[in-house]
């Protein structure tokens, strides 16, 4: 696309944009085809390296869609969401939030505190202030900038080692300390003059040091934080290559006066000025575009003010494709009308519209989820949602609520797949019984337990929407999960967790449970269904899987053995989980100790060999469950042993000899069974498992069959390992 007749640095120009980049800039030429922007000016999209939020949202809410959309509409095309002085977990949540946003792009994060001086905390929350902690900081991904007070113990080492741009701020440091910090690598001052000592002619402080060393200075040029003459003083001392305009905007930006939350404290916004209850200014309510225009009004030449809000901040954080109109740079552009008001915004080569599709979809989904979640007993004010891409059956979201004290409480909201679970009410009855039974046991272990919330209207642990959509809400447990895991201790832990789960249910009366999916792990029946689907071949896909069919036929007898033994009464039924993928174990974020088992939909009478088998086919494989490159797929016997030690170690006392002897067979059986289930779904039109692409079920099935083949070749080893584990107990 060619944008024609735009004034660029005073020259009438045509700008070519291709694949999100600027690919040509030429003097305007009447013969060039394209959209004409007569009388309009083009500048780079603004880059805000210090913003806490806008439009009602704060970076600490860990949701960026609304912020990103509002910033984009107001000319900021990329930014560093800036965190507040708060606890580690709250900051970590921000860095883990979804960054696939419709508007302004996230270039990384700016961490403002907690390594700051209490005396100059400004609107930061003093409760969370602490000394620099390098290990903690390094565990937070994509921190591009950090504001610290250099007088704190450990600062100099932190500045040298932290790997981010260090900006000095919220500091009481004197000139000499700041010079030392700059020599150690500090590169910037944070909202210069605000939250630091000013300049005294014999005591020049941080600003004197910044002048001396010619580092970058951030300035909030909203007309409130700095007197216009001070804006000019900074401009004259530092120039457009060193002075960076920031907004330091907070969540009230774009909204009316009122009371808002900021870093866990109440903030009063009156006549657009935000203050804490002690009167400290608490960020601005201006966008970067407004700040830039203010700087121009105070006397900064237009082109220099633009540079200070675009190229200079981009250079400071090493974003060399941002903040400039040059061939090869990202096509983030603002088109201004004759009064220098914002007319059009382009991000990555695409014009931003009020009715942006991605944003609209997000907002629609949000409204639905807000409505559904409100049916349950929840506390706080709904902030936003995020999809959790896990599980092949149900659809799972995290929904976040802001509490009165400013903290965020998350819940899990899940839509149950009623194609798979024909009778979800029975599932919820099972879950109620099972969680009640488990809660009593888990309490003693001081571990978190799953809790399903009830609806306000009917006191059910589920809510059915008009169209029949079936929803449930449960507590969110902060944790990590693994799809693959190389650490043997963690795998052993997962085994122990599933083993413990089974033990905890050993005194549970199985007759109370509904069968949620009949014949779920009846492998013999699964095979029958498969061969019937091959016969019918309703999608015409059987011919391409001839090889797979042959393998399954060959192993039909073997894969049916466990079911036969069960039918003959040679194996006891126990209450089992039946879906023991290791990503159904939640682990502690720091210690990787297992916290709890999730996904209780299929808790039913079953065989422990199936639970063992399902877990090892998932976790002891050398590849993910749907790896297309079969040469990568095999059973890792070390991982297998680790899981066996954990799982069998916990339940061995209760196992019969027949169960021990068929443990390895359980792994082979369930791997073939799952391949058969994926293939049956493929043959019948992909209705059961969620798929991410055409042919996904076939890829999954082939991967499971490759794994089953490898297991068959290692069967003797697998059996020996089980014997060793049992013998060693
Ligand atoms: C399904 O929903 P999810 O991803 O936990 C399936 C399991 C399969 C698994 C394969 C109710 O589990 O049986 O092993 O996919 N659950 C159901 O990834 O069919
Ligand atoms: Mg499941």
XYZ file of C-alpha atoms and ligand atoms in Angstrom:
749
model
C 0.000 0.000 0.000
C 1.221 3.517 -0.782
C 0.278 6.467 1.435
C 0.570 9.535 -0.744
C 1.171 13.246 -0.263
C 2.013 13.128 3.412
C 4.164 15.781 4.978
C 7.159 14.022 6.477
C 9.702 16.275 8.205
C 8.459 19.145 6.068
C 8.727 17.252 2.762
C 5.714 16.037 0.780
C 6.269 12.289 0.548
C 4.839 8.965 -0.602
C 5.354 6.090 1.831
C 5.136 2.458 0.771
C 4.071 -0.094 3.373
C 4.396 -3.835 2.784
C 4.056 -6.746 5.219
C 3.978 -4.456 8.209
C 7.172 -2.604 7.246
C 8.034 0.652 5.561
C 9.605 -0.418 2.277
C 10.008 2.874 0.426
C 9.917 6.621 1.051
C 9.958 8.917 -1.953
C 9.140 12.532 -2.753
C 5.432 12.790 -3.626
C 4.765 11.899 -7.227
C 1.384 12.423 -8.905
C 1.845 9.314 -11.007
C 2.161 6.958 -8.072
C -1.103 5.126 -7.370
C -2.439 5.077 -3.794
C -4.546 6.868 -1.226
C -3.789 10.584 -0.984
C -3.521 12.338 2.370
C -3.353 15.916 1.119
C -2.546 18.454 3.787
C -1.791 15.829 6.392
C 1.367 15.164 8.361
C 2.877 11.802 9.207
C 4.906 11.036 12.322
C 6.024 7.711 13.828
C 3.668 5.934 16.236
C 4.444 6.996 19.806
C 6.461 4.768 22.138
C 5.550 5.045 25.818
C 8.153 3.481 28.091
C 6.330 4.476 31.267
C 2.590 3.900 31.495
C 0.592 2.153 34.196
C -2.660 1.996 32.324
C -5.733 3.800 31.093
C -9.405 3.246 30.326
C -10.030 1.752 33.746
C -7.221 -0.819 33.580
C -3.884 -0.951 35.325
C -0.820 -2.947 34.308
C -1.117 -4.750 37.645
C -4.468 -6.171 36.477
C -2.350 -8.290 34.098
C -4.728 -7.759 31.198
C -3.645 -5.757 28.222
C -6.412 -5.813 25.646
C -8.289 -2.746 26.886
C -5.106 -0.773 27.612
C -3.636 -1.688 24.250
C -6.798 -0.769 22.394
C -7.184 2.603 24.129
C -3.514 3.508 23.657
C -3.717 2.670 19.962
C -6.779 4.885 19.487
C -4.763 7.666 21.108
C -1.559 7.406 19.124
C 0.645 5.206 21.299
C 1.561 2.265 19.076
C 3.958 0.452 21.380
C 4.678 0.589 25.084
C 6.239 -0.883 28.171
C 3.472 -1.729 30.640
C 4.912 -0.427 33.886
C 4.459 -2.362 37.095
C 3.994 -0.858 40.541
C 5.858 -1.454 43.769
C 3.988 -4.576 44.780
C 4.643 -8.174 45.799
C 6.586 -10.522 43.535
C 3.626 -12.724 42.625
C 1.565 -9.749 41.428
C 4.428 -8.567 39.229
C 5.063 -12.069 37.914
C 1.406 -12.354 36.906
C 1.830 -9.264 34.753
C 4.767 -10.755 32.883
C 2.795 -13.964 32.291
C -0.346 -12.311 30.914
C -1.521 -12.732 27.351
C 0.226 -10.291 25.014
C -1.712 -11.097 21.861
C -3.502 -7.740 21.820
C -5.375 -5.863 19.119
C -3.783 -2.417 19.518
C -0.541 -0.959 20.848
C 2.196 -3.571 20.966
C 3.923 -4.636 24.149
C 7.702 -4.314 23.830
C 8.468 -5.736 27.270
C 7.935 -4.346 30.761
C 9.173 -1.539 32.964
C 9.407 -2.463 36.639
C 9.037 0.643 38.819
C 10.142 -0.533 42.218
C 10.021 -2.305 44.643
C 13.777 -1.478 44.833
C 13.220 2.189 45.695
C 13.627 4.656 48.578
C 10.753 4.912 51.061
C 11.415 8.621 51.488
C 10.649 9.276 47.814
C 8.034 6.629 47.235
C 5.565 9.137 45.772
C 2.447 7.169 44.970
C 4.163 3.790 45.304
C 3.035 1.548 48.118
C 5.638 1.667 50.898
C 4.562 -1.729 52.192
C 6.324 -3.531 49.353
C 9.587 -1.559 49.167
C 12.747 -3.679 49.462
C 16.395 -3.890 48.502
C 17.432 -4.953 44.990
C 17.127 -8.707 44.457
C 18.952 -9.786 41.332
C 17.692 -13.386 41.299
C 14.114 -12.278 41.730
C 14.418 -9.699 38.964
C 16.046 -12.151 36.575
C 13.223 -14.635 37.046
C 10.795 -12.102 35.548
C 10.770 -12.435 31.780
C 11.143 -9.561 29.346
C 11.859 -6.740 31.763
C 13.271 -4.043 29.481
C 13.613 -1.322 32.107
C 13.812 -1.088 35.864
C 13.542 1.962 38.096
C 15.710 1.712 41.201
C 17.152 3.890 43.935
C 20.956 3.547 43.663
C 21.597 4.267 47.351
C 20.099 0.906 48.381
C 22.411 -1.930 49.404
C 23.338 -4.121 46.454
C 22.339 -1.541 43.840
C 25.662 -1.272 42.073
C 25.940 -5.003 41.495
C 22.305 -5.070 40.431
C 22.884 -2.299 37.881
C 25.823 -4.180 36.398
C 24.124 -7.568 36.248
C 20.411 -7.049 35.733
C 20.441 -7.022 31.939
C 17.755 -4.331 31.615
C 17.941 -0.560 31.137
C 18.363 0.862 34.627
C 16.603 4.141 35.314
C 17.282 5.982 38.575
C 14.172 7.149 40.349
C 12.158 7.240 43.565
C 15.534 7.974 45.057
C 17.134 10.151 47.706
C 20.609 9.580 46.236
C 23.134 12.392 46.064
C 25.230 13.403 43.083
C 28.164 11.105 43.834
C 26.019 8.013 44.291
C 24.256 8.729 41.018
C 27.566 9.218 39.204
C 28.668 5.819 40.531
C 25.397 4.249 39.413
C 25.769 5.766 35.950
C 29.344 4.508 35.745
C 27.995 1.063 36.669
C 25.564 1.264 33.743
C 22.461 3.250 34.759
C 21.206 5.008 31.669
C 18.225 7.139 32.583
C 16.305 9.114 35.198
C 12.696 8.189 35.911
C 10.140 11.036 35.712
C 12.903 13.575 36.269
C 12.379 16.030 39.131
C 9.480 13.959 40.459
C 10.272 11.610 43.363
C 13.923 12.688 43.660
C 15.876 15.616 45.161
C 15.881 18.722 42.974
C 18.971 20.692 41.904
C 20.785 22.774 44.469
C 23.771 24.745 43.194
C 26.149 23.033 45.624
C 24.230 19.813 45.783
C 23.258 18.916 42.239
C 21.705 15.500 43.037
C 20.518 12.969 40.411
C 19.710 15.636 37.816
C 23.167 17.180 38.085
C 24.668 13.723 37.604
C 22.451 13.120 34.569
C 23.591 16.416 33.013
C 27.218 15.636 33.746
C 27.027 12.168 32.204
C 24.550 13.040 29.442
C 22.217 10.117 30.119
C 18.548 9.887 29.175
C 15.856 11.631 31.211
C 12.168 10.778 31.308
C 9.836 13.753 31.635
C 6.097 13.885 32.230
C 5.192 16.932 30.183
C 1.493 16.915 31.027
C 1.756 20.449 32.408
C 1.149 19.272 35.930
C 4.196 17.251 36.959
C 6.675 19.835 35.643
C 6.344 23.571 35.226
C 6.571 24.508 31.525
C 9.847 26.315 32.176
C 11.292 23.107 33.664
C 10.230 21.203 30.564
C 12.218 23.760 28.567
C 15.120 23.538 30.998
C 15.306 19.766 30.478
C 14.949 20.179 26.726
C 17.794 22.686 26.610
C 20.030 20.655 28.890
C 19.440 17.250 27.319
C 18.131 17.830 23.786
C 15.836 15.578 21.740
C 18.303 12.690 21.671
C 18.294 12.331 25.463
C 14.972 13.644 26.709
C 12.133 11.117 26.643
C 8.527 12.153 27.001
C 6.508 9.671 29.021
C 2.868 9.710 30.065
C 3.125 7.865 33.406
C -0.605 7.477 32.820
C -2.769 5.608 35.292
C -6.065 3.783 34.962
C -8.244 6.928 35.191
C -6.806 8.161 31.875
C -9.746 8.437 29.513
C -12.285 8.282 32.359
C -13.968 10.849 34.616
C -12.928 12.156 38.043
C -13.496 9.728 40.901
C -11.774 7.274 43.212
C -9.492 4.659 41.660
C -7.127 1.962 42.835
C -3.365 2.353 42.193
C -0.795 -0.088 43.533
C -3.212 -1.301 46.201
C -4.081 2.214 47.445
C -7.041 4.504 46.819
C -6.387 7.440 44.491
C -8.605 10.485 44.171
C -8.879 12.029 40.707
C -10.152 15.639 40.835
C -10.119 17.938 37.792
C -8.076 15.206 36.073
C -5.331 15.342 38.730
C -4.664 12.015 40.454
C -3.444 12.082 44.041
C -2.973 9.627 46.885
C -4.854 10.385 50.098
C -1.635 12.019 51.461
C -1.650 14.345 48.479
C 1.213 12.848 46.394
C 0.633 13.091 42.636
C -0.186 9.600 41.442
C 0.687 9.387 37.787
C -0.957 11.361 35.040
C -4.326 11.113 33.364
C -2.873 12.205 30.012
C -1.924 10.108 27.037
C 1.556 10.365 25.548
C 0.071 12.206 22.573
C -1.349 14.886 24.889
C 1.982 15.160 26.718
C 3.778 15.571 23.409
C 1.398 18.336 22.353
C 1.844 20.038 25.710
C 5.622 20.017 25.247
C 5.113 21.736 21.890
C 2.838 24.289 23.562
C 5.581 24.973 26.137
C 8.048 25.805 23.370
C 9.675 22.548 22.234
C 9.879 22.547 18.413
C 7.378 20.114 16.840
C 9.918 17.782 15.280
C 11.960 17.524 18.475
C 8.886 16.807 20.583
C 7.989 14.006 18.167
C 11.496 12.562 18.408
C 11.269 12.651 22.214
C 8.076 10.577 22.142
C 9.174 8.151 19.440
C 12.738 7.520 18.356
C 14.510 8.475 21.578
C 12.506 6.138 23.864
C 12.778 3.390 21.231
C 16.553 3.829 21.074
C 16.811 3.791 24.845
C 15.220 0.348 25.098
C 16.875 -0.996 21.958
C 13.680 -1.159 19.876
C 15.464 -0.194 16.683
C 12.441 -0.872 14.408
C 10.170 1.428 16.376
C 9.687 5.168 16.604
C 11.060 6.114 13.190
C 9.926 6.480 9.629
C 12.681 4.790 7.689
C 12.897 2.020 5.130
C 12.925 -1.259 7.068
C 11.257 0.124 10.204
C 7.888 -1.182 11.431
C 4.984 0.639 9.789
C 3.686 2.230 13.016
C 2.449 5.602 11.800
C 0.273 8.476 12.943
C -1.422 10.656 10.379
C -2.301 14.109 11.719
C -4.745 16.623 10.309
C -4.034 20.300 9.712
C -4.565 21.139 13.395
C -2.150 18.359 14.313
C -4.935 16.218 15.717
C -4.823 12.472 15.361
C -6.642 11.373 12.190
C -5.397 7.818 11.542
C -3.259 5.325 13.412
C -1.399 2.492 11.720
C 0.244 -0.347 13.644
C 2.341 -2.928 11.848
C 0.994 -1.779 8.492
C -2.678 -2.000 9.494
C -4.941 0.952 10.212
C -6.558 0.733 13.629
C -10.317 1.115 13.564
C -12.760 1.620 16.366
C -14.432 -1.643 15.334
C -11.254 -3.722 15.218
C -12.349 -7.349 14.768
C -9.999 -8.868 17.345
C -11.022 -6.272 19.911
C -14.709 -6.764 19.164
C -14.442 -10.531 19.563
C -12.583 -10.084 22.817
C -15.194 -7.671 24.177
C -18.072 -9.934 23.161
C -16.462 -12.923 24.827
C -15.773 -10.794 27.872
C -19.399 -9.729 28.178
C -20.586 -13.317 27.983
C -18.089 -14.503 30.581
C -18.832 -11.604 32.912
C -22.519 -12.476 32.705
C -21.978 -16.198 33.299
C -19.543 -15.724 36.173
C -21.927 -13.297 37.857
C -24.372 -16.172 38.373
C -21.987 -17.703 40.905
C -21.004 -16.504 44.356
C -17.964 -14.399 43.413
C -16.456 -11.406 45.184
C -15.116 -8.184 43.708
C -15.470 -6.421 40.427
C -14.996 -8.291 37.134
C -11.835 -7.117 35.382
C -11.176 -9.393 32.471
C -10.678 -12.938 31.234
C -8.013 -15.000 29.602
C -8.392 -18.316 27.800
C -6.315 -21.212 29.109
C -5.322 -23.303 26.160
C -5.249 -26.669 27.771
C -7.350 -29.775 27.475
C -8.815 -31.355 24.373
C -12.415 -31.383 25.556
C -13.680 -28.504 27.723
C -13.047 -24.776 27.205
C -11.305 -23.101 30.116
C -10.887 -19.450 31.065
C -9.330 -17.594 33.941
C -11.542 -14.744 35.109
C -10.147 -12.027 37.354
C -11.922 -9.911 39.929
C -10.524 -6.833 41.615
C -11.070 -6.922 45.361
C -11.681 -3.947 47.603
C -8.052 -3.839 48.781
C -6.865 -3.654 45.161
C -5.696 -7.254 44.974
C -6.845 -9.464 42.127
C -8.656 -12.729 42.758
C -8.820 -15.244 39.949
C -11.287 -18.033 39.294
C -11.474 -20.741 36.667
C -14.579 -20.624 34.499
C -15.144 -23.690 32.402
C -17.572 -24.575 29.672
C -18.217 -28.298 29.778
C -18.288 -30.056 26.419
C -21.744 -31.617 26.356
C -21.036 -33.529 23.159
C -18.522 -35.558 25.147
C -20.250 -35.413 28.522
C -23.869 -36.188 27.768
C -24.970 -35.818 31.353
C -22.994 -32.986 32.925
C -25.297 -32.693 35.941
C -24.254 -36.202 36.968
C -20.610 -35.182 36.559
C -21.156 -32.273 38.920
C -22.754 -34.592 41.456
C -19.726 -36.866 41.240
C -17.391 -33.912 41.581
C -19.261 -32.645 44.599
C -18.897 -35.994 46.355
C -15.281 -36.472 45.345
C -14.105 -32.951 46.238
C -15.864 -33.111 49.601
C -14.209 -36.445 50.304
C -10.793 -35.138 49.201
C -11.024 -31.797 50.972
C -11.160 -33.431 54.348
C -8.002 -35.411 53.585
C -6.129 -32.628 51.835
C -6.646 -30.143 54.645
C -4.422 -32.197 56.860
C -1.635 -32.046 54.256
C -1.881 -28.275 54.043
C -2.359 -28.363 50.282
C -4.872 -26.455 48.181
C -8.080 -28.267 47.252
C -10.461 -27.778 44.356
C -13.612 -25.938 45.227
C -16.573 -25.532 42.888
C -18.691 -22.445 43.529
C -22.453 -22.478 43.726
C -24.910 -20.275 41.875
C -26.713 -17.533 43.739
C -30.116 -18.351 42.279
C -30.342 -22.166 42.574
C -27.343 -23.064 44.694
C -26.121 -25.473 42.000
C -22.430 -26.050 41.343
C -23.070 -25.304 37.649
C -25.007 -22.868 35.522
C -26.887 -23.688 32.340
C -27.272 -20.880 29.816
C -30.447 -20.513 27.753
C -28.921 -22.211 24.708
C -27.878 -25.135 26.889
C -24.223 -24.183 27.373
C -23.076 -25.767 30.635
C -20.724 -23.763 32.871
C -18.952 -24.203 36.182
C -16.705 -21.976 38.271
C -13.882 -23.127 40.512
C -11.020 -21.697 42.501
C -7.834 -20.714 40.699
C -4.672 -22.218 42.139
C -1.516 -20.346 41.199
C 0.752 -23.059 39.797
C 2.598 -24.452 36.796
C 1.813 -27.502 34.659
C 3.990 -29.511 32.276
C 3.226 -30.985 28.867
C 6.720 -32.374 28.729
C 9.096 -32.627 31.616
C 12.731 -33.649 31.710
C 13.190 -33.401 35.420
C 12.903 -36.857 36.951
C 12.123 -35.598 40.447
C 9.176 -33.660 39.118
C 7.925 -36.751 37.272
C 8.302 -38.833 40.403
C 6.316 -36.135 42.186
C 3.573 -36.361 39.575
C 3.466 -40.128 40.077
C 3.192 -39.684 43.818
C 0.398 -37.177 43.364
C -1.684 -39.556 41.256
C -0.874 -42.426 43.592
C -1.899 -40.372 46.579
C -5.067 -39.349 44.787
C -5.973 -42.992 44.359
C -5.189 -43.762 47.994
C -7.326 -40.863 49.136
C -10.227 -42.356 47.227
C -9.640 -45.928 48.393
C -12.263 -45.556 51.142
C -14.710 -43.805 48.863
C -17.918 -45.687 48.093
C -17.739 -46.259 44.330
C -21.411 -47.132 44.132
C -22.217 -43.459 44.753
C -20.621 -42.427 41.465
C -22.432 -42.023 38.177
C -20.675 -43.423 35.146
C -19.930 -40.211 33.261
C -18.769 -41.873 30.048
C -19.808 -45.523 29.730
C -17.007 -47.915 28.733
C -14.512 -45.046 28.840
C -11.478 -47.323 29.065
C -13.097 -50.485 27.771
C -10.418 -50.967 25.171
C -12.106 -53.986 23.608
C -15.235 -51.916 22.963
C -13.142 -48.983 21.711
C -11.602 -51.325 19.142
C -15.010 -52.623 18.084
C -16.215 -49.068 17.565
C -13.096 -48.300 15.583
C -13.484 -51.235 13.226
C -17.150 -50.338 12.740
C -16.082 -46.792 11.831
C -13.573 -48.207 9.360
C -16.372 -50.238 7.764
C -18.707 -47.251 7.531
C -15.965 -44.813 6.540
C -18.393 -41.884 6.396
C -15.679 -39.332 5.581
C -13.847 -41.526 3.074
C -10.667 -41.468 5.121
C -10.100 -45.178 5.776
C -7.967 -45.829 2.707
C -5.174 -43.525 3.878
C -4.833 -45.294 7.221
C -4.452 -48.857 5.953
C -1.119 -49.278 7.705
C -2.522 -48.080 11.016
C -5.538 -50.394 10.687
C -3.248 -53.355 10.080
C -1.175 -52.605 13.185
C -4.259 -52.264 15.350
C -5.640 -55.568 14.028
C -2.382 -57.306 14.854
C -2.536 -56.035 18.430
C -6.254 -56.352 18.991
C -5.972 -59.370 21.224
C -3.192 -57.861 23.334
C -5.019 -54.566 23.744
C -8.155 -56.385 24.905
C -6.467 -58.515 27.569
C -7.013 -56.193 30.515
C -10.713 -55.832 29.749
C -10.998 -59.595 29.492
C -9.295 -60.113 32.834
C -11.638 -57.571 34.338
C -14.662 -59.317 32.850
C -13.396 -62.602 34.266
C -13.029 -61.075 37.718
C -9.238 -61.421 37.729
C -8.713 -57.713 38.373
C -10.430 -55.568 41.011
C -12.131 -52.260 40.164
C -10.948 -49.224 42.119
C -11.940 -45.572 42.034
C -9.487 -44.080 39.567
C -8.873 -40.742 37.859
C -8.941 -42.026 34.273
C -7.293 -38.988 32.678
C -3.840 -38.864 34.212
C -1.954 -36.635 31.818
C 0.737 -34.928 33.864
C -0.685 -31.551 32.869
C -3.560 -32.477 35.154
C -1.182 -32.075 38.099
C -0.680 -28.534 39.377
C 2.820 -27.902 40.690
C 4.115 -25.200 42.998
C 5.749 -22.457 40.923
C 8.879 -22.316 43.022
C 9.469 -25.762 44.445
C 7.751 -27.824 41.716
C 6.132 -29.865 44.456
C 2.757 -31.238 43.315
C -0.140 -29.246 44.766
C -3.284 -30.888 43.515
C -4.877 -32.994 40.802
C -7.393 -31.353 38.480
C -9.863 -32.556 35.818
C -12.147 -34.776 37.844
C -14.726 -35.370 35.088
C -13.801 -38.972 34.572
C -13.295 -40.104 38.159
C -15.031 -43.484 38.020
C -14.426 -47.111 38.914
C -11.469 -48.225 36.798
C -8.058 -49.864 36.687
C -4.908 -48.345 38.229
C -2.940 -49.813 35.296
C -4.845 -47.456 33.024
C -3.991 -44.468 35.201
C -0.373 -45.555 35.206
C -0.429 -46.148 31.457
C -2.093 -42.872 30.541
C 0.414 -40.933 32.591
C 3.515 -42.605 31.172
C 2.355 -42.480 27.555
C 2.091 -38.719 28.084
C 4.957 -37.910 30.399
C 7.550 -40.599 29.626
C 7.377 -40.039 25.890
C 10.311 -38.239 24.311
C 7.857 -36.065 22.363
C 4.581 -34.218 22.824
C 1.350 -36.127 22.296
C 0.840 -34.769 18.774
C 4.421 -34.729 17.489
C 4.281 -35.036 13.683
C 7.927 -36.122 13.340
C 7.695 -39.753 14.411
C 11.457 -40.181 14.559
C 11.305 -38.084 17.733
C 8.786 -40.362 19.441
C 9.847 -43.072 21.848
C 9.478 -44.193 25.449
C 12.130 -42.792 27.768
C 12.750 -45.574 30.266
C 14.287 -43.238 32.812
C 11.190 -41.092 32.851
C 9.076 -44.236 32.939
C 11.002 -45.457 35.965
C 10.695 -42.120 37.741
C 6.935 -42.008 37.304
C 6.637 -45.679 38.300
C 8.619 -45.037 41.481
C 6.273 -42.245 42.433
C 2.984 -43.837 41.455
C 3.522 -47.474 42.304
C 5.519 -46.444 45.348
C 2.397 -44.865 46.775
C -0.093 -47.632 45.979
C 1.975 -50.824 46.021
C 0.611 -52.006 49.386
C -2.891 -52.204 48.009
C -2.054 -53.817 44.663
C -2.708 -57.477 43.837
C -0.057 -59.542 42.043
C -2.160 -59.502 38.882
C -2.236 -55.706 38.983
C 1.532 -55.449 39.420
C 2.113 -57.901 36.573
C -0.128 -55.979 34.173
C 1.124 -52.477 34.989
C 3.360 -52.265 31.899
C 0.630 -53.810 29.772
C -1.597 -50.971 31.002
C 0.758 -48.465 29.372
C 0.733 -50.282 26.047
C -3.033 -50.804 26.189
C -3.919 -47.188 26.912
C -1.517 -45.900 24.257
C -3.124 -48.108 21.610
C -6.562 -47.219 22.949
C -5.920 -43.487 22.620
C -4.548 -43.942 19.103
C -7.741 -45.820 18.281
C -9.880 -43.038 19.793
C -8.051 -40.339 17.814
C -8.390 -42.417 14.645
C -12.086 -43.122 15.232
C -12.633 -39.385 15.643
C -10.686 -38.778 12.438
C -12.810 -41.315 10.560
C -16.066 -39.889 11.874
C -15.356 -36.215 11.184
C -13.394 -34.829 14.174
C -16.313 -34.240 16.484
C -14.944 -35.389 19.811
C -11.482 -33.921 20.372
C -10.776 -30.233 19.790
C -8.426 -29.964 16.813
C -6.085 -27.133 15.906
C -5.658 -28.000 12.236
C -6.957 -30.309 9.511
C -5.689 -33.818 10.139
C -4.688 -33.128 13.761
C -6.345 -36.309 15.010
C -4.457 -38.374 12.446
C -1.167 -36.813 13.548
C -2.031 -37.539 17.168
C -2.974 -41.142 16.370
C 0.221 -41.787 14.400
C 2.256 -40.353 17.252
C 0.544 -42.648 19.780
C 1.007 -45.670 17.524
C 4.713 -44.900 17.112
C 4.945 -44.739 20.878
C 3.029 -48.012 21.288
C 5.410 -49.745 18.860
C 8.382 -48.518 20.817
C 6.759 -49.679 24.052
C 6.178 -53.136 22.581
C 9.877 -53.385 21.789
C 10.705 -52.337 25.358
C 8.049 -54.379 27.092
C 10.481 -56.632 28.947
C 12.334 -53.609 30.338
C 9.077 -51.939 31.314
C 7.967 -55.027 33.222
C 11.332 -55.407 34.913
C 11.278 -51.800 36.069
C 7.857 -52.304 37.672
C 9.166 -55.420 39.443
C 12.241 -53.510 40.636
C 10.098 -50.698 41.961
C 7.735 -53.058 43.795
C 10.658 -55.140 45.078
C 12.405 -52.027 46.332
C 9.497 -50.987 48.515
C -8.863 -35.713 26.673
O -9.591 -32.971 28.146
P -8.308 -33.654 28.278
O -7.319 -33.047 27.335
O -7.817 -33.650 29.701
C -9.561 -37.040 26.920
C -8.564 -38.056 27.464
C -7.421 -38.228 26.499
C -6.788 -36.877 26.247
C -5.725 -36.966 25.220
C -12.935 -37.011 28.584
O -8.427 -35.193 27.905
O -9.216 -39.298 27.639
O -6.466 -39.106 27.011
O -7.764 -35.911 25.802
N -10.652 -36.866 27.855
C -11.882 -37.316 27.591
O -4.984 -35.793 25.194
O -12.150 -37.934 26.572
Mg -9.819 -34.271 30.744
